[in-house]
Coordinates of C-alpha atoms in Angstrom, one line a residue:
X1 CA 166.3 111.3 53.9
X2 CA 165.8 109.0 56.9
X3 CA 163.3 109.6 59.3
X4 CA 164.3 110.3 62.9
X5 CA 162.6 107.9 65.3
X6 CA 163.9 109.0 68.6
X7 CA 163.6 112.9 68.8
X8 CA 167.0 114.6 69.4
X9 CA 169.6 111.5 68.1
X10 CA 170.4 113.5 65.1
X11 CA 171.0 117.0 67.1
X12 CA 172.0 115.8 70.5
X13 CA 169.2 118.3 72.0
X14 CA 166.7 117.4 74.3
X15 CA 163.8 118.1 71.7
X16 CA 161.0 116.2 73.9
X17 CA 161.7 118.8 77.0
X18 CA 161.8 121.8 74.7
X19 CA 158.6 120.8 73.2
X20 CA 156.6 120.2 76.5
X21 CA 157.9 123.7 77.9
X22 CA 156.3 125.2 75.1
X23 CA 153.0 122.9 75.1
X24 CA 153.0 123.9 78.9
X25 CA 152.9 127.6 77.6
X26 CA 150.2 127.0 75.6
X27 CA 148.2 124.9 78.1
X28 CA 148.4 127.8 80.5
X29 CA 145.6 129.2 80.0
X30 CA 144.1 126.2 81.4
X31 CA 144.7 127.0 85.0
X32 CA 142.8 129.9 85.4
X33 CA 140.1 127.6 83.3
X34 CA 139.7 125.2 85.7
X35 CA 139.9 127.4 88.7
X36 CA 137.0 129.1 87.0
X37 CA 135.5 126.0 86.0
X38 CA 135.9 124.6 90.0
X39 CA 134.0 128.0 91.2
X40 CA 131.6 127.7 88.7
X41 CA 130.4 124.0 89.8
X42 CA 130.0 125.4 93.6
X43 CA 127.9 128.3 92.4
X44 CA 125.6 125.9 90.4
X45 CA 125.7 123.4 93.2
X46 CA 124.8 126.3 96.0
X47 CA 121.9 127.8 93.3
X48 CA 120.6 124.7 93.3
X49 CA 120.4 124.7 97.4
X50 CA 118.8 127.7 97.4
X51 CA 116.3 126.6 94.6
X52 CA 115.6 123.4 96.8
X53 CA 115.4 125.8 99.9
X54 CA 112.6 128.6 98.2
X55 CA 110.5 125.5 97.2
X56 CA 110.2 124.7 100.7
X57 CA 110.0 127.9 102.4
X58 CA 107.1 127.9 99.5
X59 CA 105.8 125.0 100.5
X60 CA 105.5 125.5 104.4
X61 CA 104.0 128.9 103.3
X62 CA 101.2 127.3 101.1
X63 CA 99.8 125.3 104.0
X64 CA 99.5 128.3 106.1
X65 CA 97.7 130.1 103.0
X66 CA 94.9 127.9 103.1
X67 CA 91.8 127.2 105.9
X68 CA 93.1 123.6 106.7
X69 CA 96.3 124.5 107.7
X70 CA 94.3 126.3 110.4
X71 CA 92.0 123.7 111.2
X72 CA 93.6 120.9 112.5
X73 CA 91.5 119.3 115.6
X74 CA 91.9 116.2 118.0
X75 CA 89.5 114.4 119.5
X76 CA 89.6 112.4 122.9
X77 CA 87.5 109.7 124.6
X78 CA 87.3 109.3 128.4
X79 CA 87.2 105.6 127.5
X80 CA 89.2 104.5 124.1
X81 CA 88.9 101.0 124.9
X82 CA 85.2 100.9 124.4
X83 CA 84.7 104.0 122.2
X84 CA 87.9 105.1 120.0
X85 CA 87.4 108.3 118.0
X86 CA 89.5 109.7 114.8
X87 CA 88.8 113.6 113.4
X88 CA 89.0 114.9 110.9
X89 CA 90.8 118.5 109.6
X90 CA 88.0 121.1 109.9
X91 CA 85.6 119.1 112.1
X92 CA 83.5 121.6 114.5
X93 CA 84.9 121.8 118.0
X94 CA 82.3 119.9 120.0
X95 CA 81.9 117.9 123.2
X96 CA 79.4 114.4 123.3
X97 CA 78.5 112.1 125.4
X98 CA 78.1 108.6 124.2
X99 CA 76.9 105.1 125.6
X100 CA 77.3 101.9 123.5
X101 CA 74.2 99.0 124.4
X102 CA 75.0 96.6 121.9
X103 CA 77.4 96.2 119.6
X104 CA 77.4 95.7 115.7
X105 CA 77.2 91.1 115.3
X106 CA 77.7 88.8 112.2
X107 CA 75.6 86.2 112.0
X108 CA 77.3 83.2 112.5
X109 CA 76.2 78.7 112.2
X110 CA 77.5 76.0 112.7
X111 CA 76.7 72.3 111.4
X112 CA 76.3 69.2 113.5
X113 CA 79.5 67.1 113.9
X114 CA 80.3 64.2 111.7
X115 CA 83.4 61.6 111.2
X116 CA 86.1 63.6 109.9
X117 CA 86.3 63.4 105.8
X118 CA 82.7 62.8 105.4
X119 CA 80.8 63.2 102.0
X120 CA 78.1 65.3 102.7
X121 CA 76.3 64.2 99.8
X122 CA 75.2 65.7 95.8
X123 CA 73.3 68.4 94.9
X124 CA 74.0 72.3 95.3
X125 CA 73.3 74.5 97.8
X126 CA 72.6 78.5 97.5
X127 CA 73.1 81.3 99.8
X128 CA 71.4 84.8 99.7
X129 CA 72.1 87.6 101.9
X130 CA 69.2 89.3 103.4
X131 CA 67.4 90.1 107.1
X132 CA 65.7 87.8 109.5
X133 CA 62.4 88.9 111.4
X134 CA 61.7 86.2 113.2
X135 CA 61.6 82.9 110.9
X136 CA 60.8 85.3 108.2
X137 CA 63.3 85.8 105.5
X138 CA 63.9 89.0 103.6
X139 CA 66.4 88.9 100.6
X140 CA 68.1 91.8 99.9
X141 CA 69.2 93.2 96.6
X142 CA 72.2 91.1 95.8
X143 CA 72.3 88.3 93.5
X144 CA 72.1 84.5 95.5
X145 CA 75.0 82.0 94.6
X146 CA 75.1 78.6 94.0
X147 CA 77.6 76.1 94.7
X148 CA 77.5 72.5 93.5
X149 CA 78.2 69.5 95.6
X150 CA 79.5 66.3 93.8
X151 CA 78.8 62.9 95.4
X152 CA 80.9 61.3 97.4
X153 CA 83.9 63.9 96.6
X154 CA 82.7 66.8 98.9
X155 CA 84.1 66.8 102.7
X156 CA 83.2 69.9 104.9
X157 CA 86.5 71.2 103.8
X158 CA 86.2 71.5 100.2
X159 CA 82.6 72.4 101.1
X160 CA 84.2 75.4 103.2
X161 CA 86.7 76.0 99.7
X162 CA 83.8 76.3 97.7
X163 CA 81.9 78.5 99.4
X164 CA 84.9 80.9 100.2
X165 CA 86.0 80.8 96.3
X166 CA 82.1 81.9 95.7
X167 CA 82.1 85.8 96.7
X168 CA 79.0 85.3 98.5
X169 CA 79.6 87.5 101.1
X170 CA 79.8 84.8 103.8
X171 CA 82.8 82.9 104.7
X172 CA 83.6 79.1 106.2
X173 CA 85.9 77.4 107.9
X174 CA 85.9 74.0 109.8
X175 CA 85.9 73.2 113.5
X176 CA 87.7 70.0 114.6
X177 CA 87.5 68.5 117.9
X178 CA 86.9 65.0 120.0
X179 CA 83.2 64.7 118.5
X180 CA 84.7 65.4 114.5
X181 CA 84.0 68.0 112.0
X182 CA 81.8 71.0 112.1
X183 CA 81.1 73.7 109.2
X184 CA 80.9 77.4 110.5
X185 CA 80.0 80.0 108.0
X186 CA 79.8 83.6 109.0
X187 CA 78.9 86.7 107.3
X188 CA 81.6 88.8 106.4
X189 CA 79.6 91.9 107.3
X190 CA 78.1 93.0 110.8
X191 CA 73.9 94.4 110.7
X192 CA 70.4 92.9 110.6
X193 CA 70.1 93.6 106.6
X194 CA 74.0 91.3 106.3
X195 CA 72.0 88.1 107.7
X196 CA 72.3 85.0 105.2
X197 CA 70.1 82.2 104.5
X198 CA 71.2 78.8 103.1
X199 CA 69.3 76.4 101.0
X200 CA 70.3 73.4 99.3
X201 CA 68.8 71.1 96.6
X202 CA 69.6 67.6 97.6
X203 CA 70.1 65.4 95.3
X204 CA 68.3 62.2 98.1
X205 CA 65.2 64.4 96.8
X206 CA 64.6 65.3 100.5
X207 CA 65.9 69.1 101.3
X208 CA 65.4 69.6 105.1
X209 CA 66.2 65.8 106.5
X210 CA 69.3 65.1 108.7
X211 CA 70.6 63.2 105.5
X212 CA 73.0 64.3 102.6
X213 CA 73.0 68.1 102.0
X214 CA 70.1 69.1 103.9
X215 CA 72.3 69.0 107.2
X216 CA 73.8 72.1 105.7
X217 CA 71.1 74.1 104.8
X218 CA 70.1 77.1 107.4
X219 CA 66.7 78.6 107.9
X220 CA 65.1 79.6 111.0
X221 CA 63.0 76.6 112.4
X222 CA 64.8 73.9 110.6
X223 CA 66.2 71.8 113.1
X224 CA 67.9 69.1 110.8
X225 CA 70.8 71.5 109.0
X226 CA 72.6 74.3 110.7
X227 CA 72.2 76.0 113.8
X228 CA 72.5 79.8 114.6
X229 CA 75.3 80.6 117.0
X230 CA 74.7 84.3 116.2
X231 CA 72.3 86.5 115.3
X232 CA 73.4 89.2 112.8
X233 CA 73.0 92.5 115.1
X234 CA 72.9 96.3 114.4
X235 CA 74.7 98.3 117.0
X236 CA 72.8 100.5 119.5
X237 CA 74.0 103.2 121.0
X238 CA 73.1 107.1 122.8
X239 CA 75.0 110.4 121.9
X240 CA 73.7 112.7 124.1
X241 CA 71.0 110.3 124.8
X242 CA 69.6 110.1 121.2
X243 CA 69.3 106.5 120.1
X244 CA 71.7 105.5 117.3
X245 CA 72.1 102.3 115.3
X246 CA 74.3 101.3 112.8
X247 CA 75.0 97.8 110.9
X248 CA 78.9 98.3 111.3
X249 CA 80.7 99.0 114.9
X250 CA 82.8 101.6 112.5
X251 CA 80.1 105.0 112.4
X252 CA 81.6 107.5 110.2
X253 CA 78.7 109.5 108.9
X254 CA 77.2 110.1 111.9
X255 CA 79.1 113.4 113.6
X256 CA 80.5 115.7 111.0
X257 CA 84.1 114.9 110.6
X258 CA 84.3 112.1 113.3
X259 CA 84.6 108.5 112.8
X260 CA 83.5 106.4 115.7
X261 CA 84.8 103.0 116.5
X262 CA 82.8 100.8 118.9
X263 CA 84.5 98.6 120.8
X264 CA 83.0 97.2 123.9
X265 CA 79.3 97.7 125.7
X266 CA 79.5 100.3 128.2
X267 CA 78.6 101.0 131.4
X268 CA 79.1 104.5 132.1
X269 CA 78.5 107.4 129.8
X270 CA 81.8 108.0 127.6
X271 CA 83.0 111.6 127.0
X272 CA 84.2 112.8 123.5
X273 CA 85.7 116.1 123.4
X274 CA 87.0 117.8 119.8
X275 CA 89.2 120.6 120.4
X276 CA 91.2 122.8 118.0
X277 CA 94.8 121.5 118.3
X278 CA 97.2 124.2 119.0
X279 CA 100.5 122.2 118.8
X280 CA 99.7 121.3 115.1
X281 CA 98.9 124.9 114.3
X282 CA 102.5 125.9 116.3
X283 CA 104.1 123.0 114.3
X284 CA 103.0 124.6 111.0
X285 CA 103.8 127.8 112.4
X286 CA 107.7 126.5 113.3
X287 CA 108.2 124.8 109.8
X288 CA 107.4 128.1 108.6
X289 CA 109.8 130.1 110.4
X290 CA 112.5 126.7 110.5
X291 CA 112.3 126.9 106.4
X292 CA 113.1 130.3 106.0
X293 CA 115.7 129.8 108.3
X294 CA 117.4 127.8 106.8
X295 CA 117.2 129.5 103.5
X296 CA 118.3 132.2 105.1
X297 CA 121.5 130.7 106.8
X298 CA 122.3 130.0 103.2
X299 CA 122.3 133.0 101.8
X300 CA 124.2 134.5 104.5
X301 CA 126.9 132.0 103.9
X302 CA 127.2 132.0 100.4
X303 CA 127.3 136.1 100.2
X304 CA 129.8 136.0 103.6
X305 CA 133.6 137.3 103.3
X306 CA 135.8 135.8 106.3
X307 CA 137.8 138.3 107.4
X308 CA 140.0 135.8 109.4
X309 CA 140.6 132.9 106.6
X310 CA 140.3 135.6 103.7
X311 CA 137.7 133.4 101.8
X312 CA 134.6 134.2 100.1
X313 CA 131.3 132.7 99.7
X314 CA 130.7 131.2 96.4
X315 CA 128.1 134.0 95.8
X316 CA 130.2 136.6 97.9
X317 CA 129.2 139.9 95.6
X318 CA 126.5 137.9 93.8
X319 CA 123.9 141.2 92.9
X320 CA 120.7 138.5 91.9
X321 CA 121.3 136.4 95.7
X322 CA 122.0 139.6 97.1
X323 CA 118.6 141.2 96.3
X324 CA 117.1 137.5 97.0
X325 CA 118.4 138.1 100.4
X326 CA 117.4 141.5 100.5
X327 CA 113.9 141.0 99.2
X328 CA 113.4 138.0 101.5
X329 CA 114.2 139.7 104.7
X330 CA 112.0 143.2 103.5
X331 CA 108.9 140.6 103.3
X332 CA 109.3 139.5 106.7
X333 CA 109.0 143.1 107.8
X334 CA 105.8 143.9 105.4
X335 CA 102.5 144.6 106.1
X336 CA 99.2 142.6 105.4
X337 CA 95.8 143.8 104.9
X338 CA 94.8 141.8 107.9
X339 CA 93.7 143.0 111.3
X340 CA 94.2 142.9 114.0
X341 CA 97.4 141.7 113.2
X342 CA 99.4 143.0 110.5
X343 CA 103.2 142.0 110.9
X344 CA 104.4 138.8 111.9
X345 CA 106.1 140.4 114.7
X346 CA 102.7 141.1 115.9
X347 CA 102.4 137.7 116.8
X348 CA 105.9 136.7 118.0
X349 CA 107.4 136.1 114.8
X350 CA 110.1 138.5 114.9
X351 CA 113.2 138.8 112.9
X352 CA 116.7 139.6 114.5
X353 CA 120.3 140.2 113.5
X354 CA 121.3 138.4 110.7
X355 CA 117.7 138.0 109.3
X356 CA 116.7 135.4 111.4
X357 CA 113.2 134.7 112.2
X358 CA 112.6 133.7 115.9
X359 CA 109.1 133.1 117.9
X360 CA 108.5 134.6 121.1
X361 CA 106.4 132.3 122.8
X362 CA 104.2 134.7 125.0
X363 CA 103.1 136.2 121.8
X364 CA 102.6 133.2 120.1
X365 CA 100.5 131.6 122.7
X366 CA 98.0 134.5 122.6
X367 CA 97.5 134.5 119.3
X368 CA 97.2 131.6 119.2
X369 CA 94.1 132.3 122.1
X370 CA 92.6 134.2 119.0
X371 CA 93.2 131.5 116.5
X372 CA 90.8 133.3 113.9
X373 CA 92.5 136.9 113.7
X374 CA 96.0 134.7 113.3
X375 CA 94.8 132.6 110.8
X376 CA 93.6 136.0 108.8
X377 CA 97.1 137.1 109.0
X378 CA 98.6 134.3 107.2
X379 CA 95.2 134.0 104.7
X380 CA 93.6 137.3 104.1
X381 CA 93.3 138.2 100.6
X382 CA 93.6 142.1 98.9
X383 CA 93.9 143.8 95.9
X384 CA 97.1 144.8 96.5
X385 CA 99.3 141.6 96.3
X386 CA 101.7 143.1 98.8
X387 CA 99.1 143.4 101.4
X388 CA 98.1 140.0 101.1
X389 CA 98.4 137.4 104.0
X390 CA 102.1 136.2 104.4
X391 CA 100.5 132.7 103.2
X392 CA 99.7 133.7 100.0
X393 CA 102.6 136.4 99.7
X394 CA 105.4 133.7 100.5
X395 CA 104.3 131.4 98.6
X396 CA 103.9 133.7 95.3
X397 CA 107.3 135.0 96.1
X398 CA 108.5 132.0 96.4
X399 CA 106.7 129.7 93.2
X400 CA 108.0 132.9 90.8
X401 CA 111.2 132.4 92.2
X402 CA 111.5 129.0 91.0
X403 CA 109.4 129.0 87.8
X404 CA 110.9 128.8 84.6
X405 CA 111.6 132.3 83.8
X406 CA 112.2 133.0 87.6
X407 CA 115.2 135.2 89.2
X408 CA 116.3 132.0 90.6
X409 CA 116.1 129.5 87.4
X410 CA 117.7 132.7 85.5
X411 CA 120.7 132.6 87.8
X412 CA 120.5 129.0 87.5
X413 CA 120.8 128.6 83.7
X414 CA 123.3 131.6 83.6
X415 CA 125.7 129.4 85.6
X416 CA 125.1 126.8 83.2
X417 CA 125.8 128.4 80.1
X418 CA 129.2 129.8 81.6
X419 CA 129.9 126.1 82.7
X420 CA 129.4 125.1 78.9
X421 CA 131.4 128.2 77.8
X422 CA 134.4 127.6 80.1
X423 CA 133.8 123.8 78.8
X424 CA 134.4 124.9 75.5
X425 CA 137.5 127.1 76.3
X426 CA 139.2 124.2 77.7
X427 CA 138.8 122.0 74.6
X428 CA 139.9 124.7 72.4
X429 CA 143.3 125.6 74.3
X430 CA 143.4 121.6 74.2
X431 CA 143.5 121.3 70.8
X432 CA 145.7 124.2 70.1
X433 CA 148.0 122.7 72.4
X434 CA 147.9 119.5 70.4
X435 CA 148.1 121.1 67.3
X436 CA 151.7 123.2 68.7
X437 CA 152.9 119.6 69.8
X438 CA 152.3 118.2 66.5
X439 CA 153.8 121.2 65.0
X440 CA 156.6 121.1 66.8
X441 CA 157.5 117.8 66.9
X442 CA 157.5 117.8 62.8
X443 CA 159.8 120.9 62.6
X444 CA 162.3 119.3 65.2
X445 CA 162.5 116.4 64.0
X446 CA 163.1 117.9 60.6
X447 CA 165.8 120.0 61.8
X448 CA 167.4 116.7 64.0
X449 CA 167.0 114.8 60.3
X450 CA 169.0 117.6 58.7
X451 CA 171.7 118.1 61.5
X452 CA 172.1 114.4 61.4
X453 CA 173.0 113.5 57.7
X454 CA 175.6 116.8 58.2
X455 CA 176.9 115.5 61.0
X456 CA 177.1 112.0 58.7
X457 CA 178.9 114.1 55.8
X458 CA 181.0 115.8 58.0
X459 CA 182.4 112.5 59.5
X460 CA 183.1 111.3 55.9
X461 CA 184.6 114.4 54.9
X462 CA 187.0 114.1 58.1
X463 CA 187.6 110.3 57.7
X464 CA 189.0 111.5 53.7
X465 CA 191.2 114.0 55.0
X466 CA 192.8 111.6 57.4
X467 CA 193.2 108.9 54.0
X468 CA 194.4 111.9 52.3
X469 CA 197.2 112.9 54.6
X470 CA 198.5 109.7 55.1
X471 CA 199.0 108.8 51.3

């Protein structure tokens, strides 16, 4: 029997249209799939705000469960051009007095001129770090270095090349002007014990003549090499007129928590004042109340019905954000074991219609006024985890939330699993759809393949009756 290639040429019937109406009943189902399917992905997508949200509500309540989100200070200086100050978290509120004599000096040399691209001469030359009392030479602990001169190769500049390549805590440059070249080497460290001393073995077998290498070498009361442009100098200075000294202009050890930068000598006693800073405290304060906020402004819109649009929330109904809500909110209105505070509303954190948390800022300002007892209501610790300070109790609430077995990853790999499932239900109506098409198709086009070759046999039938009659 042939095979019918075009559906419907044997019968006459639109066999393609008849089979997609009844594909299109099978696919049906789909619809309400995919609507599903649509809903689903803005649950997930809104869990997954709210997840993001709790771990920052936890995360603004962790800093207020802990001493140093209490302890913030700043410190001022009545003159930061001379004497800058930095503090840091925790550092004891205090007020000093300081007054800077010298300042913290490198030593510094300098060669005497020559023509420009001179060979200094062969040898080597070492240099050792150490401390100066008069012509006296102390080395310190370090190891000296040694740098080799070749003959007639060796300018001041590769000189200067060397000896920064060496690591030998001093560095060089050169100094060019009308009268030529001059070497200047520096320590790289201020103090009296980061003074350097530089000897050379000349190879013209004379190591302190104005010849060859010996004009580079640098000892106190050598008057053929290098000269002393600057004495390596400790800084001197008064706080609350008790002498101070210090190798580096940078004193960090010396006041708990401070670090003290000397700038310039001064002539009038500076004024350093460390005071608790109140606006960083309220800023931690206003992240806490912005964060849970925020959450909060999700979870009334996702659990909202609009009366005037008729649409839902995605979790409109939703029993696990519901209690979230719920629980959240009931928090804000616990207790602590803390006194004299207790609520948050004790201190201006008060919550109003809708569950939102606002600050009133009389409160706030005098509690802040007894910074201790509101640090105790955000930190105090109890037995009973529900009395504990809203620090700690936040942040609990919040991490067990979010862990893996939490009420919020529960919700969260809920909404998965019905994503897969609905997935799944799609590809199967899919494939029964495919299979009825296939089905279909086969039986029609049998039937088309049988009503054709009748058709064929009638014509022939009808074309012999007409022979017939007319013999």
């Amino acid at each position: 029997m042939a095979t019918i290639s075009s559906p419907g040429i044997g019968s006459g019937l639109d066999i393609q249209s008849i089979v997609s109406q009844l594909v299109a009943l099978e696919k049906a189902p789909l619809t309400q799939l995919k609507t599903q399917a649509t809903s689903l992905q803005t649950k997930l997508s809104t869990m997954g705000t709210i997840k993001s949200q709790v771990s920052a509500l936890g995360d603004a309540a962790a800093k207020l469960s802990k001493a140093s989100g209490w302890d913030p200070v700043k410190a001022t200086s009545s003159n930061p051009s001379a004497i800058g100050v930095t503090v840091k978290a925790g550092a004891p509120a205090t007020s000093i007095t300081m007054e800077v004599q010298n300042l913290a000096k490198a030593q510094s040399t300098a060669s005497a001129a020559v023509t420009a691209g001179t060979a200094m001469g062969t040898g080597s030359m070492t240099i050792e770090l150490g401390q100066w009392s008069g012509s006296s030479f102390t080395a310190g602990s370090g190891t000296p270095v040694t740098i080799d001169i070749d003959a007639g190769q060796d300018s001041l500049s590769s000189i200067a090349s060397k000896i920064n390549d060496s690591n030998a805590g001093v560095s060089a440059t050169v100094l060019r002007d009308a009268s030529g070249e001059r070497l200047l080497v520096r320590s790289k460290a201020t103090g009296e014990e980061n003074a350097f001393r530089i000897t050379v073995a000349d190879d013209d077998g004379d190591d302190t003549d104005a010849a060859g290498l010996s004009r580079l070498a640098f000892s106190v009361g050598n008057a053929n090499g290098m000269s002393r442009s600057q004495n390596a100098e400790n800084a001197q200075a008064t706080i609350n007129g008790v002498p101070v000294t210090s190798a580096s202009n940078t004193l960090s050890g010396t006041l708990t928590g401070m670090t003290i930068q000397l700038s310039q000598e001064t002539t009038a006693p500076v004024t350093i004042d460390v005071t608790n800073d109140t606006e960083a405290i309220r800023s931690n304060v206003k992240a806490f109340v912005d964060a849970y906020n925020t959450l909060n402004s999700t979870l009334t819109s996702a659990l909202r019905y609009d009366e005037a649009t008729k649409t839902a929330g995605p979790l409109q109904g939703d029993a696990t954000t519901v209690g979230l809500q719920n629980a959240l909110r009931g928090m804000m209105r616990s207790v602590s074991a803390s006194t004299p505070y207790s609520r948050l509303s004790d201190v201006g954190i008060e919550l109003k219609s809708g569950g939102k948390l606002e600050i009133n800022a009389t409160k706030m300002d005098a509690a802040l006024d007894n910074l201790d007892d509101l640090k105790a209501l955000f930190t105090s610790t109890s037995s009973d985890p529900t009395a504990t300070g809203f620090g700690w109790k936040i942040k609990n609430f919040a991490e067990g939330l979010i862990d893996a077995d939490g009420t919020v990853s529960n919700k969260t790999d809920a909404l998965k699993a019905s994503i897969k499932r609905n997935s799944l239900d799609q590809d199967r109506v899919n494939d029964k759809a495919a299979r009825t098409e296939k089905r279909l198709l086969a039986q029609y086009n049998a039937m088309d393949a049988a009503v054709g070759s009748l058709n064929g046999l009638s014509a022939f039938v009808s074309q012999q009756i007409i022979l017939w009659n007319k013999s």
